[in-house]
mmCIF file of C-alpha atoms in Angstrom:
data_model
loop_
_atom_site.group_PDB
_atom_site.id
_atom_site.type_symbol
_atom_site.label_atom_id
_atom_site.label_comp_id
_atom_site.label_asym_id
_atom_site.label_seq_id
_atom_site.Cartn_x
_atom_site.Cartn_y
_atom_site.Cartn_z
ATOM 1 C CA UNK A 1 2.355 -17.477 -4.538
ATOM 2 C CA UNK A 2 4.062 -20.731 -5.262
ATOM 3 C CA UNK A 3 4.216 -22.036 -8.579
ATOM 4 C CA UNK A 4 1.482 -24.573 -8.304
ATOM 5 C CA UNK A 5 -2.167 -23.571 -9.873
ATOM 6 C CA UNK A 6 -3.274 -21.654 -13.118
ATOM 7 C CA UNK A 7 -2.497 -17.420 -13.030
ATOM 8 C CA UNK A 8 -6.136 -17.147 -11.631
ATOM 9 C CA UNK A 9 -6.033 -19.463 -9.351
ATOM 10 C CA UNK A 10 -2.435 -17.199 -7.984
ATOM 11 C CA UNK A 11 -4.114 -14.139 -8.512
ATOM 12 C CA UNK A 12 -7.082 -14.974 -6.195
ATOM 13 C CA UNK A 13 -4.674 -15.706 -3.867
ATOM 14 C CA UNK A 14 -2.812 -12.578 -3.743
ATOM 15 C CA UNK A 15 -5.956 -10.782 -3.649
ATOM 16 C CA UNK A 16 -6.368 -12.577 -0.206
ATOM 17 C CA UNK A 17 -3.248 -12.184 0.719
ATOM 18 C CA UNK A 18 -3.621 -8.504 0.142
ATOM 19 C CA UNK A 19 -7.319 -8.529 1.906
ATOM 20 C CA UNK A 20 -5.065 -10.415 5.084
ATOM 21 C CA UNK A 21 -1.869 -7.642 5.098
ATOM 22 C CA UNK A 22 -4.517 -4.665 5.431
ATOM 23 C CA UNK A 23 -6.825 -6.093 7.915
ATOM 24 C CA UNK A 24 -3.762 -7.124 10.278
ATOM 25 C CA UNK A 25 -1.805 -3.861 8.851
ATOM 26 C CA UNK A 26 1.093 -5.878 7.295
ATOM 27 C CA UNK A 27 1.452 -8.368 10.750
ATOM 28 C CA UNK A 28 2.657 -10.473 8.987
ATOM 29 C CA UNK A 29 4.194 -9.298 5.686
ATOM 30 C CA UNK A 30 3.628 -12.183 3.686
ATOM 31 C CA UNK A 31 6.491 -11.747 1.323
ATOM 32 C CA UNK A 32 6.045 -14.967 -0.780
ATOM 33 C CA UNK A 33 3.316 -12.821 -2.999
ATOM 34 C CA UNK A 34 6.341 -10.193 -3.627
ATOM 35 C CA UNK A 35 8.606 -9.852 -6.264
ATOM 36 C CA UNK A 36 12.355 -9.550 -5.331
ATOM 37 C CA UNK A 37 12.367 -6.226 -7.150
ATOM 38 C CA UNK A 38 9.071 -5.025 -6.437
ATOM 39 C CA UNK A 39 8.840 -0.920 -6.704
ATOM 40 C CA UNK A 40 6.518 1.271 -4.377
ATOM 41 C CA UNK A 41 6.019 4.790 -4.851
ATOM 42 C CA UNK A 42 3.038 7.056 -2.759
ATOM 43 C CA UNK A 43 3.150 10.901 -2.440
ATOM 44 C CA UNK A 44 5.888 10.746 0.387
ATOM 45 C CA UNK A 45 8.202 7.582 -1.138
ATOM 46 C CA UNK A 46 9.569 6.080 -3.511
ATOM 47 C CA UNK A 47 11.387 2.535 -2.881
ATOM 48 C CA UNK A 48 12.723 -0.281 -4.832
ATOM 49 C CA UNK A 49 13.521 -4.138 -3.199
ATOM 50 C CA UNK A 50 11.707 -6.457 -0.873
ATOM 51 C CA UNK A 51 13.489 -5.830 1.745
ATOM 52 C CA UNK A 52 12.937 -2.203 1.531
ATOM 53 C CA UNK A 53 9.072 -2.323 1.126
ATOM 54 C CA UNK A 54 8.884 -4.813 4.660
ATOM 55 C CA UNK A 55 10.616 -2.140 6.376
ATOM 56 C CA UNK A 56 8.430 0.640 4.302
ATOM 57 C CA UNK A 57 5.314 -1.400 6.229
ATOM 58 C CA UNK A 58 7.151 -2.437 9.426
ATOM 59 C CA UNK A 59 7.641 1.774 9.574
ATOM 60 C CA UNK A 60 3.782 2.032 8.791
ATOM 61 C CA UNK A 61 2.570 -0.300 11.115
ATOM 62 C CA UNK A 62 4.505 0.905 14.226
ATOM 63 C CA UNK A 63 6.554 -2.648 14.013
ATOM 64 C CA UNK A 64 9.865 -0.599 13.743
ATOM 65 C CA UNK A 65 12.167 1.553 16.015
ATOM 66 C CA UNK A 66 11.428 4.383 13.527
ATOM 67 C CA UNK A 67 7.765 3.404 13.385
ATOM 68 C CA UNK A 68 6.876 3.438 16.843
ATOM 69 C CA UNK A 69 8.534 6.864 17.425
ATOM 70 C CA UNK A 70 6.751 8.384 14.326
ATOM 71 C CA UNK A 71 3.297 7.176 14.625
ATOM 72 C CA UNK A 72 0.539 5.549 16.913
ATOM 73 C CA UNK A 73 -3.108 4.318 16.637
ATOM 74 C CA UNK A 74 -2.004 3.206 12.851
ATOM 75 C CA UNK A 75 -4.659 1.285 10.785
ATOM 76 C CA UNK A 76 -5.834 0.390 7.329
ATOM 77 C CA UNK A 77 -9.295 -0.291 6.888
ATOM 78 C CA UNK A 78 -9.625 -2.418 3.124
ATOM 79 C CA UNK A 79 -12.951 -1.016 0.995
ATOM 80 C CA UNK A 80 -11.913 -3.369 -2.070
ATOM 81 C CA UNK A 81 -9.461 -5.791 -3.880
ATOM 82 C CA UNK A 82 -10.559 -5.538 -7.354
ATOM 83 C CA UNK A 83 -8.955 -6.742 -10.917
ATOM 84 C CA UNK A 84 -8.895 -3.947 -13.660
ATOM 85 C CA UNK A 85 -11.183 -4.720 -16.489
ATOM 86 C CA UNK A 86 -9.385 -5.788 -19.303
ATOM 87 C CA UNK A 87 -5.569 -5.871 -17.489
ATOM 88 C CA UNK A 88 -5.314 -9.440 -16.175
ATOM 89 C CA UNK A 89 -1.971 -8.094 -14.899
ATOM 90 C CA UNK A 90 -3.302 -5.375 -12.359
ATOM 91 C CA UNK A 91 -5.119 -5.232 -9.082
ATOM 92 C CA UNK A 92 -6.806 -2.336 -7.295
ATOM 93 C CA UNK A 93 -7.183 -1.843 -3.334
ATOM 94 C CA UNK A 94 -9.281 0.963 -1.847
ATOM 95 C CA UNK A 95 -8.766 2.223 1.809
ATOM 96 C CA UNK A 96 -8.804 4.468 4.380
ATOM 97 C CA UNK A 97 -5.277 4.696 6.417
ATOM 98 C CA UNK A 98 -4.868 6.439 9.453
ATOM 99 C CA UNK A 99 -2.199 7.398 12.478
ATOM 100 C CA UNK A 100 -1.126 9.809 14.910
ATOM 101 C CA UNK A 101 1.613 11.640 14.140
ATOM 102 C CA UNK A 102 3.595 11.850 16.929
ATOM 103 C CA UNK A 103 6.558 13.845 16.172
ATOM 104 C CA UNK A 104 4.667 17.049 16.063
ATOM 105 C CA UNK A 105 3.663 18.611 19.784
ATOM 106 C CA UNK A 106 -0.195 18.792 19.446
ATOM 107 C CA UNK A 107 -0.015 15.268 17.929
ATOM 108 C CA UNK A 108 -2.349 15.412 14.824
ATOM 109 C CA UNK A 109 -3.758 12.953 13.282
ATOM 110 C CA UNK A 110 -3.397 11.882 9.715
ATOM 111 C CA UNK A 111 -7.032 10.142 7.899
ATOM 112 C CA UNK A 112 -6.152 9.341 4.029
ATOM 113 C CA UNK A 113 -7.896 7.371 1.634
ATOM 114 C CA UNK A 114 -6.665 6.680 -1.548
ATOM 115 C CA UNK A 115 -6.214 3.296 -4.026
ATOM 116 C CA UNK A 116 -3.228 1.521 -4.435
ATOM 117 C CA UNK A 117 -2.548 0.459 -7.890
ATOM 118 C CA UNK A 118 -0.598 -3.112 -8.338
ATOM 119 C CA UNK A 119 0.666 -4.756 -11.153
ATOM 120 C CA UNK A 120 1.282 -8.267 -11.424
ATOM 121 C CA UNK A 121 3.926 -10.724 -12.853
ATOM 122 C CA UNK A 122 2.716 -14.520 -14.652
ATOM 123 C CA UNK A 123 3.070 -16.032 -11.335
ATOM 124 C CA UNK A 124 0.784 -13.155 -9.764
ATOM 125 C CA UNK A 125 3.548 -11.463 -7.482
ATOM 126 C CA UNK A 126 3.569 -8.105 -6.735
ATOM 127 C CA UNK A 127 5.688 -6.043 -9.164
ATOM 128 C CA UNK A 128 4.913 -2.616 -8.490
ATOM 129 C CA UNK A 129 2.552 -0.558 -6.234
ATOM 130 C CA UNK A 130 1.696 3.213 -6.937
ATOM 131 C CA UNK A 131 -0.434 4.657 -4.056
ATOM 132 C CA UNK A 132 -2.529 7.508 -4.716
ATOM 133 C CA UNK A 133 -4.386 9.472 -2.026
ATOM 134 C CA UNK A 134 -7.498 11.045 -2.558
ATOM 135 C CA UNK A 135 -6.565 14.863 -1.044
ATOM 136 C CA UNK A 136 -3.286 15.184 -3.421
ATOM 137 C CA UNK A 137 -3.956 12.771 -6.209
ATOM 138 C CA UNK A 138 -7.449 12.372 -7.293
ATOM 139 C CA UNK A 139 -8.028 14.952 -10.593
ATOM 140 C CA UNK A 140 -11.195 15.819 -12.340
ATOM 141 C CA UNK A 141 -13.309 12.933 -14.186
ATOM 142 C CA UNK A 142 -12.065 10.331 -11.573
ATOM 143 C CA UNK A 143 -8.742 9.721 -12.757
ATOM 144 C CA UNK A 144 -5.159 9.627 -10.190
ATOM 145 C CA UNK A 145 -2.878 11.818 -11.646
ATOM 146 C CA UNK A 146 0.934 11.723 -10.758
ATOM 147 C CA UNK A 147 1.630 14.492 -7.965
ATOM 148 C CA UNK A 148 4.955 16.009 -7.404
ATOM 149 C CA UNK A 149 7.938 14.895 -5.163
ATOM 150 C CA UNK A 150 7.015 14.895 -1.123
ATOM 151 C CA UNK A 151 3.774 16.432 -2.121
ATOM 152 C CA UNK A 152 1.517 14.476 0.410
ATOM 153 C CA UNK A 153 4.261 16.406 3.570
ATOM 154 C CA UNK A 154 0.797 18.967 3.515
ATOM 155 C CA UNK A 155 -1.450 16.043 4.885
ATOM 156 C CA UNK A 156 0.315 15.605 7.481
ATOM 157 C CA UNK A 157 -0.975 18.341 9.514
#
């Protein structure tokens, strides 16, 4: 992110940033556009730190000892990086994710889509990230509602 250019200029390029971590699934992380403390929270985790969100995606991704003995075939496919209308401060992505699960004998495998929901500091770094899939999250009118702890465990197969 850098501290060179005006908050638009930043924010256009963490919205290619983002576009380049979900086409190459996070290979590389490109932690520069994170904050220090950025949060993450989807229907399976919750985390808190840089370092713990890299390993978060280096699990996701299969880059990880843990990874690679969870899951297979991973990939993200990116619909949209979006701004929020009248929140200079947050960014939406849209996507489809998908894995084998490997852990289970008739090796399932997982299809979600869902948004992520970022917000944004003044130097356009990632704060926070909320994930919401569609099958657990998405409530009447449109709108992601909050699901309970470990709720998105009856996904997985």
């Amino acid at each position: 992110a850098g501290s060179a250019g005006t908050f638009e200029e930043k924010k256009d390029a963490l919205k290619r940033c983002l576009a380049r971590e979900y086409r190459s699934f996070f290979r590389p992380f490109e932690e520069e556009f994170y904050s220090e403390d950025v949060t993450f929270k989807d229907p399976l985790n919750a985390l808190e730190g840089k370092a713990k969100y890299r390993s978060n995606v280096a699990m996701l991704s299969g880059e990880s000892l843990v990874g690679n003995v969870l899951f297979s075939d991973g990939f993200i496919d990116l619909h949209s990086v979006e701004g929020v209308p009248g929140e200079e401060q947050r960014l939406t992505t849209r996507w489809t994710l998908g894995f084998t699960f490997k852990l289970l004998p008739w090796l399932p495998q997982a299809l979600f889509t869902g948004v992520s929901e970022y917000t944004i500091d003044s130097d356009a770094q990632v704060l926070t990230q909320r994930d919401y899939w569609d099958t657990l999250s998405l409530g009447r009118m449109g709108a992601y509602l909050p699901e309970g702890a470990l709720a998105g465990l009856g996904d997985l197969g």
